[in-house]
mmCIF file of C-alpha atoms and ligand atoms in Angstrom:
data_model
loop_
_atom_site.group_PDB
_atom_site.id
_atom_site.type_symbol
_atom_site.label_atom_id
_atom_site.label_comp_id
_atom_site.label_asym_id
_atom_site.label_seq_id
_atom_site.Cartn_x
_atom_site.Cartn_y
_atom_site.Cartn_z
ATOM 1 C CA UNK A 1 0.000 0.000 0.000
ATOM 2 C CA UNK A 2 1.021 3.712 -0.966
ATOM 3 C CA UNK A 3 0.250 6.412 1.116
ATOM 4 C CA UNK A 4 0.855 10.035 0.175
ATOM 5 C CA UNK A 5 0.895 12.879 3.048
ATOM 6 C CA UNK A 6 0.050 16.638 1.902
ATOM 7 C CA UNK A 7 0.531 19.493 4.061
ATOM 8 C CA UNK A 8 -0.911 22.722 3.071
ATOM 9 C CA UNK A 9 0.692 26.104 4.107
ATOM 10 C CA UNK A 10 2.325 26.965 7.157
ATOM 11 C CA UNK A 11 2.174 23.892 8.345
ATOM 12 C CA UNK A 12 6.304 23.689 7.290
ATOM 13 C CA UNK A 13 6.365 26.520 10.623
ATOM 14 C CA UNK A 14 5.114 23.523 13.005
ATOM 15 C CA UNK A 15 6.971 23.528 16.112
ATOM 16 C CA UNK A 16 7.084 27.355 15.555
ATOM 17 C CA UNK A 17 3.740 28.450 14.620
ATOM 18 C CA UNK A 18 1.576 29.065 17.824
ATOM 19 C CA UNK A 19 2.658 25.797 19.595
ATOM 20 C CA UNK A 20 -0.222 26.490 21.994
ATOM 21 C CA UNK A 21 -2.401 25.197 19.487
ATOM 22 C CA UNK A 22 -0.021 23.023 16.754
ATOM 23 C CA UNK A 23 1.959 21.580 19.695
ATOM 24 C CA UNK A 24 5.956 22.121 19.677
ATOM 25 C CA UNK A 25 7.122 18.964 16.832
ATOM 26 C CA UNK A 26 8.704 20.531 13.847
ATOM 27 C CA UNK A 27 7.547 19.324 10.312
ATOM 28 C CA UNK A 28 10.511 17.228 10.511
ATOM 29 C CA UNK A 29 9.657 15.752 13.508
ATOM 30 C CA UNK A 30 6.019 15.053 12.009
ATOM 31 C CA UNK A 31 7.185 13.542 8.983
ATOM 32 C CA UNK A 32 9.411 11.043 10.758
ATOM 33 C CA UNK A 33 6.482 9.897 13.068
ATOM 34 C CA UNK A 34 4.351 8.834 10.086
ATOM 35 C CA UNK A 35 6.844 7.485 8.628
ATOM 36 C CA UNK A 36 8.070 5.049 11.808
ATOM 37 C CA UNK A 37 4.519 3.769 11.424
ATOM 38 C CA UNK A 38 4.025 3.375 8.231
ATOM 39 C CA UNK A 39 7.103 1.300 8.157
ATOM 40 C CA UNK A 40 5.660 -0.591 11.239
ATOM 41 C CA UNK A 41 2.686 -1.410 9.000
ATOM 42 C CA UNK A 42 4.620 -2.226 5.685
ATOM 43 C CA UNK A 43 2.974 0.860 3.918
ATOM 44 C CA UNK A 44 5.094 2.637 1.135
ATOM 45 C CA UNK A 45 4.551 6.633 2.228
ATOM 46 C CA UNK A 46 5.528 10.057 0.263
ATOM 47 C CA UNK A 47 5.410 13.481 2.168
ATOM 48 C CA UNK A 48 4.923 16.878 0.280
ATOM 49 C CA UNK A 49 3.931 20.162 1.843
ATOM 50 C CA UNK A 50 3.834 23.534 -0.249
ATOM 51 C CA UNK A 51 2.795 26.827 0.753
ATOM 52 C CA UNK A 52 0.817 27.410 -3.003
ATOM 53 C CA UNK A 53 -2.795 26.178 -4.025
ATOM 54 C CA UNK A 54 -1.487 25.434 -7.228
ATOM 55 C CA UNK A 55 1.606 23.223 -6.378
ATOM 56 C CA UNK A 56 -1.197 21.093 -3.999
ATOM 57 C CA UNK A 57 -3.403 20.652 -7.237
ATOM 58 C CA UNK A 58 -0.594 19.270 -9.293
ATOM 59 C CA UNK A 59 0.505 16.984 -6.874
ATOM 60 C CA UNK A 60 -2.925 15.766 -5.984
ATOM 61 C CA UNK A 61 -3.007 15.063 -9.501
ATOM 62 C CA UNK A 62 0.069 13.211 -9.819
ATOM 63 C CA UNK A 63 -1.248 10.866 -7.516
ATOM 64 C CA UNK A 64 -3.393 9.920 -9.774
ATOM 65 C CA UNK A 65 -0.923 8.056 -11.902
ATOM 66 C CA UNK A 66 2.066 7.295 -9.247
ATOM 67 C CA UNK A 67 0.196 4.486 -7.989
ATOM 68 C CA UNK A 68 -0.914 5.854 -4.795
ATOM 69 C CA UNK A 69 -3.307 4.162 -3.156
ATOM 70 C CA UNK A 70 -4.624 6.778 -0.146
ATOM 71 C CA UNK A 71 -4.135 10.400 0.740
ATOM 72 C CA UNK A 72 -3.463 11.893 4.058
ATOM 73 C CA UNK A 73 -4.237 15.882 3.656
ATOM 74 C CA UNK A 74 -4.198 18.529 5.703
ATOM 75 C CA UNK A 75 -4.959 21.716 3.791
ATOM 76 C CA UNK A 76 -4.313 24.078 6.803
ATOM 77 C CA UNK A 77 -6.266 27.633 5.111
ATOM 78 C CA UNK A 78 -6.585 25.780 2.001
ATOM 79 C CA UNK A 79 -9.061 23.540 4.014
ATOM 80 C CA UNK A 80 -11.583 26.680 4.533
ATOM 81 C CA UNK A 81 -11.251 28.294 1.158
ATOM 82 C CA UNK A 82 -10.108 26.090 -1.670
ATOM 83 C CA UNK A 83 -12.509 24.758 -4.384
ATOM 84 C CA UNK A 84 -9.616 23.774 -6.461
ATOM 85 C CA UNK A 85 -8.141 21.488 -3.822
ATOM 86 C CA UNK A 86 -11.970 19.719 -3.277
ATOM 87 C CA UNK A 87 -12.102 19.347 -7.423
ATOM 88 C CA UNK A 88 -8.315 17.754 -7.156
ATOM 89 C CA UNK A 89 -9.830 15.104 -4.632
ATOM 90 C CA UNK A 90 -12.989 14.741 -6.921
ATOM 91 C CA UNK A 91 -10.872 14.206 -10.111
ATOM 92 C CA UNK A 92 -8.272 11.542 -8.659
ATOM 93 C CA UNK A 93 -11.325 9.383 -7.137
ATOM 94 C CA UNK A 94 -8.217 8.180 -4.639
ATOM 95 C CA UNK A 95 -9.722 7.839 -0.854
ATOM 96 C CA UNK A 96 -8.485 10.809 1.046
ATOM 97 C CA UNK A 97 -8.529 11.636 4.899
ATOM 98 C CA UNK A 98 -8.552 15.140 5.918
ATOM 99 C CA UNK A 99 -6.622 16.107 9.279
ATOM 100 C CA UNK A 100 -6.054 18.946 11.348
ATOM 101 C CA UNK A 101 -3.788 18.769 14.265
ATOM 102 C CA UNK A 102 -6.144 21.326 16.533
ATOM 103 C CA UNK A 103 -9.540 21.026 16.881
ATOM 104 C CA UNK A 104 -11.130 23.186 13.822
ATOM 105 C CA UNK A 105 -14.400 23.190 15.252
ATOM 106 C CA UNK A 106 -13.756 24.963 18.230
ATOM 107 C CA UNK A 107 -12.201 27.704 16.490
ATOM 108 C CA UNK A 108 -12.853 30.695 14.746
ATOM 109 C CA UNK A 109 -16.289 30.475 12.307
ATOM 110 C CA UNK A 110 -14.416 30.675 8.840
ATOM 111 C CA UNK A 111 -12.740 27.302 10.303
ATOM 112 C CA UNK A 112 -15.980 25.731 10.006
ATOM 113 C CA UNK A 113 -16.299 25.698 6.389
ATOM 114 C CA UNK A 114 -14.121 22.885 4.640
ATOM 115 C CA UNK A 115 -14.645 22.302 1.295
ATOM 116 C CA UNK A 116 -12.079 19.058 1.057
ATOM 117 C CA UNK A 117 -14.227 17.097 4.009
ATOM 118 C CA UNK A 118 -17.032 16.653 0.372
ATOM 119 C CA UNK A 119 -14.444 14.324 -1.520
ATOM 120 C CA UNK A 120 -12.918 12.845 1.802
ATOM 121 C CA UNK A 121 -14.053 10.006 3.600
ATOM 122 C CA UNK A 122 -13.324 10.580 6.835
ATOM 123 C CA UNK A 123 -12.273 14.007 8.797
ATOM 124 C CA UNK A 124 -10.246 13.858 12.129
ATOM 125 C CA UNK A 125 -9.339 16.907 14.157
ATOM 126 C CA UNK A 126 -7.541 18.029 17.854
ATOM 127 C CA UNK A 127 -5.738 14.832 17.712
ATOM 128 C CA UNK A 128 -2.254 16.543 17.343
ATOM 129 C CA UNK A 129 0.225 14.593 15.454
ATOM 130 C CA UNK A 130 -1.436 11.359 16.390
ATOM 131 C CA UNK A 131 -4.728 12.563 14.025
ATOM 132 C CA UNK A 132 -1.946 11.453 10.812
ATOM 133 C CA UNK A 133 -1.273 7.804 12.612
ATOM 134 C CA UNK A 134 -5.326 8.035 12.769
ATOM 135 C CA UNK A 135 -5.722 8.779 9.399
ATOM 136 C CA UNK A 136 -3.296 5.955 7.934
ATOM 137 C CA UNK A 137 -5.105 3.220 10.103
ATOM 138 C CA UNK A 138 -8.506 4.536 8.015
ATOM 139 C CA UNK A 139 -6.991 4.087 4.958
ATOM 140 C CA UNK A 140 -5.831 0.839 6.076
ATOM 141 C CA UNK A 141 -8.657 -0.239 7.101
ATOM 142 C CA UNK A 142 -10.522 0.652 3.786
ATOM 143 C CA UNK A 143 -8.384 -1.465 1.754
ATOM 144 C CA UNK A 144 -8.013 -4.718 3.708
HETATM 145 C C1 DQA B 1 -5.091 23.449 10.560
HETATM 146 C C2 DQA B 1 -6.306 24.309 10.900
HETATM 147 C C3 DQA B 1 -6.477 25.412 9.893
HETATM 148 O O1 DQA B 1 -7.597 26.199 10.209
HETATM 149 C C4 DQA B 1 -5.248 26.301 9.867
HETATM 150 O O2 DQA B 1 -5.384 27.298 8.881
HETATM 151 C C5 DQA B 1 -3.991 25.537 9.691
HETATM 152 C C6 DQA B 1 -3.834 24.286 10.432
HETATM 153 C C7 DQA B 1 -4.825 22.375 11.639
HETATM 154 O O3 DQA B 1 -4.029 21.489 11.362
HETATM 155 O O4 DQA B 1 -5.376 22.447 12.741
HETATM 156 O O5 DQA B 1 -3.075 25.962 9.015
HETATM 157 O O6 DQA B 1 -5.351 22.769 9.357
#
Protein backbone atom coordinates (compact mmCIF):
# COMPACT_ATOMS: atom_id res chain seq x y z
CA UNK A 1 0.00 0.00 0.00
CA UNK A 2 1.02 3.71 -0.97
CA UNK A 3 0.25 6.41 1.12
CA UNK A 4 0.86 10.03 0.17
CA UNK A 5 0.90 12.88 3.05
CA UNK A 6 0.05 16.64 1.90
CA UNK A 7 0.53 19.49 4.06
CA UNK A 8 -0.91 22.72 3.07
CA UNK A 9 0.69 26.10 4.11
CA UNK A 10 2.33 26.97 7.16
CA UNK A 11 2.17 23.89 8.35
CA UNK A 12 6.30 23.69 7.29
CA UNK A 13 6.37 26.52 10.62
CA UNK A 14 5.11 23.52 13.01
CA UNK A 15 6.97 23.53 16.11
CA UNK A 16 7.08 27.36 15.55
CA UNK A 17 3.74 28.45 14.62
CA UNK A 18 1.58 29.06 17.82
CA UNK A 19 2.66 25.80 19.60
CA UNK A 20 -0.22 26.49 21.99
CA UNK A 21 -2.40 25.20 19.49
CA UNK A 22 -0.02 23.02 16.75
CA UNK A 23 1.96 21.58 19.69
CA UNK A 24 5.96 22.12 19.68
CA UNK A 25 7.12 18.96 16.83
CA UNK A 26 8.70 20.53 13.85
CA UNK A 27 7.55 19.32 10.31
CA UNK A 28 10.51 17.23 10.51
CA UNK A 29 9.66 15.75 13.51
CA UNK A 30 6.02 15.05 12.01
CA UNK A 31 7.18 13.54 8.98
CA UNK A 32 9.41 11.04 10.76
CA UNK A 33 6.48 9.90 13.07
CA UNK A 34 4.35 8.83 10.09
CA UNK A 35 6.84 7.49 8.63
CA UNK A 36 8.07 5.05 11.81
CA UNK A 37 4.52 3.77 11.42
CA UNK A 38 4.03 3.38 8.23
CA UNK A 39 7.10 1.30 8.16
CA UNK A 40 5.66 -0.59 11.24
CA UNK A 41 2.69 -1.41 9.00
CA UNK A 42 4.62 -2.23 5.68
CA UNK A 43 2.97 0.86 3.92
CA UNK A 44 5.09 2.64 1.13
CA UNK A 45 4.55 6.63 2.23
CA UNK A 46 5.53 10.06 0.26
CA UNK A 47 5.41 13.48 2.17
CA UNK A 48 4.92 16.88 0.28
CA UNK A 49 3.93 20.16 1.84
CA UNK A 50 3.83 23.53 -0.25
CA UNK A 51 2.79 26.83 0.75
CA UNK A 52 0.82 27.41 -3.00
CA UNK A 53 -2.79 26.18 -4.02
CA UNK A 54 -1.49 25.43 -7.23
CA UNK A 55 1.61 23.22 -6.38
CA UNK A 56 -1.20 21.09 -4.00
CA UNK A 57 -3.40 20.65 -7.24
CA UNK A 58 -0.59 19.27 -9.29
CA UNK A 59 0.51 16.98 -6.87
CA UNK A 60 -2.93 15.77 -5.98
CA UNK A 61 -3.01 15.06 -9.50
CA UNK A 62 0.07 13.21 -9.82
CA UNK A 63 -1.25 10.87 -7.52
CA UNK A 64 -3.39 9.92 -9.77
CA UNK A 65 -0.92 8.06 -11.90
CA UNK A 66 2.07 7.30 -9.25
CA UNK A 67 0.20 4.49 -7.99
CA UNK A 68 -0.91 5.85 -4.79
CA UNK A 69 -3.31 4.16 -3.16
CA UNK A 70 -4.62 6.78 -0.15
CA UNK A 71 -4.13 10.40 0.74
CA UNK A 72 -3.46 11.89 4.06
CA UNK A 73 -4.24 15.88 3.66
CA UNK A 74 -4.20 18.53 5.70
CA UNK A 75 -4.96 21.72 3.79
CA UNK A 76 -4.31 24.08 6.80
CA UNK A 77 -6.27 27.63 5.11
CA UNK A 78 -6.59 25.78 2.00
CA UNK A 79 -9.06 23.54 4.01
CA UNK A 80 -11.58 26.68 4.53
CA UNK A 81 -11.25 28.29 1.16
CA UNK A 82 -10.11 26.09 -1.67
CA UNK A 83 -12.51 24.76 -4.38
CA UNK A 84 -9.62 23.77 -6.46
CA UNK A 85 -8.14 21.49 -3.82
CA UNK A 86 -11.97 19.72 -3.28
CA UNK A 87 -12.10 19.35 -7.42
CA UNK A 88 -8.32 17.75 -7.16
CA UNK A 89 -9.83 15.10 -4.63
CA UNK A 90 -12.99 14.74 -6.92
CA UNK A 91 -10.87 14.21 -10.11
CA UNK A 92 -8.27 11.54 -8.66
CA UNK A 93 -11.32 9.38 -7.14
CA UNK A 94 -8.22 8.18 -4.64
CA UNK A 95 -9.72 7.84 -0.85
CA UNK A 96 -8.49 10.81 1.05
CA UNK A 97 -8.53 11.64 4.90
CA UNK A 98 -8.55 15.14 5.92
CA UNK A 99 -6.62 16.11 9.28
CA UNK A 100 -6.05 18.95 11.35
CA UNK A 101 -3.79 18.77 14.26
CA UNK A 102 -6.14 21.33 16.53
CA UNK A 103 -9.54 21.03 16.88
CA UNK A 104 -11.13 23.19 13.82
CA UNK A 105 -14.40 23.19 15.25
CA UNK A 106 -13.76 24.96 18.23
CA UNK A 107 -12.20 27.70 16.49
CA UNK A 108 -12.85 30.69 14.75
CA UNK A 109 -16.29 30.47 12.31
CA UNK A 110 -14.42 30.68 8.84
CA UNK A 111 -12.74 27.30 10.30
CA UNK A 112 -15.98 25.73 10.01
CA UNK A 113 -16.30 25.70 6.39
CA UNK A 114 -14.12 22.88 4.64
CA UNK A 115 -14.64 22.30 1.30
CA UNK A 116 -12.08 19.06 1.06
CA UNK A 117 -14.23 17.10 4.01
CA UNK A 118 -17.03 16.65 0.37
CA UNK A 119 -14.44 14.32 -1.52
CA UNK A 120 -12.92 12.85 1.80
CA UNK A 121 -14.05 10.01 3.60
CA UNK A 122 -13.32 10.58 6.83
CA UNK A 123 -12.27 14.01 8.80
CA UNK A 124 -10.25 13.86 12.13
CA UNK A 125 -9.34 16.91 14.16
CA UNK A 126 -7.54 18.03 17.85
CA UNK A 127 -5.74 14.83 17.71
CA UNK A 128 -2.25 16.54 17.34
CA UNK A 129 0.23 14.59 15.45
CA UNK A 130 -1.44 11.36 16.39
CA UNK A 131 -4.73 12.56 14.03
CA UNK A 132 -1.95 11.45 10.81
CA UNK A 133 -1.27 7.80 12.61
CA UNK A 134 -5.33 8.04 12.77
CA UNK A 135 -5.72 8.78 9.40
CA UNK A 136 -3.30 5.95 7.93
CA UNK A 137 -5.10 3.22 10.10
CA UNK A 138 -8.51 4.54 8.01
CA UNK A 139 -6.99 4.09 4.96
CA UNK A 140 -5.83 0.84 6.08
CA UNK A 141 -8.66 -0.24 7.10
CA UNK A 142 -10.52 0.65 3.79
CA UNK A 143 -8.38 -1.46 1.75
CA UNK A 144 -8.01 -4.72 3.71
C1 LIG B 1 -5.09 23.45 10.56
C2 LIG B 1 -6.31 24.31 10.90
C3 LIG B 1 -6.48 25.41 9.89
O1 LIG B 1 -7.60 26.20 10.21
C4 LIG B 1 -5.25 26.30 9.87
O2 LIG B 1 -5.38 27.30 8.88
C5 LIG B 1 -3.99 25.54 9.69
C6 LIG B 1 -3.83 24.29 10.43
C7 LIG B 1 -4.83 22.38 11.64
O3 LIG B 1 -4.03 21.49 11.36
O4 LIG B 1 -5.38 22.45 12.74
O5 LIG B 1 -3.07 25.96 9.01
O6 LIG B 1 -5.35 22.77 9.36
Amino acid sequence: MKILVINGPNLNMLGIREPSLYGSGTYDALCEKIHKYCNEKNIEVTFYQSNHEGCLVDRIQAAYSDGTDGIVINPGAYTHTSIALLDAVKSVCIPTVEVHISKVEEREEFRQISYIRLACVATITGKGFDGYLEAVDTLLERNV
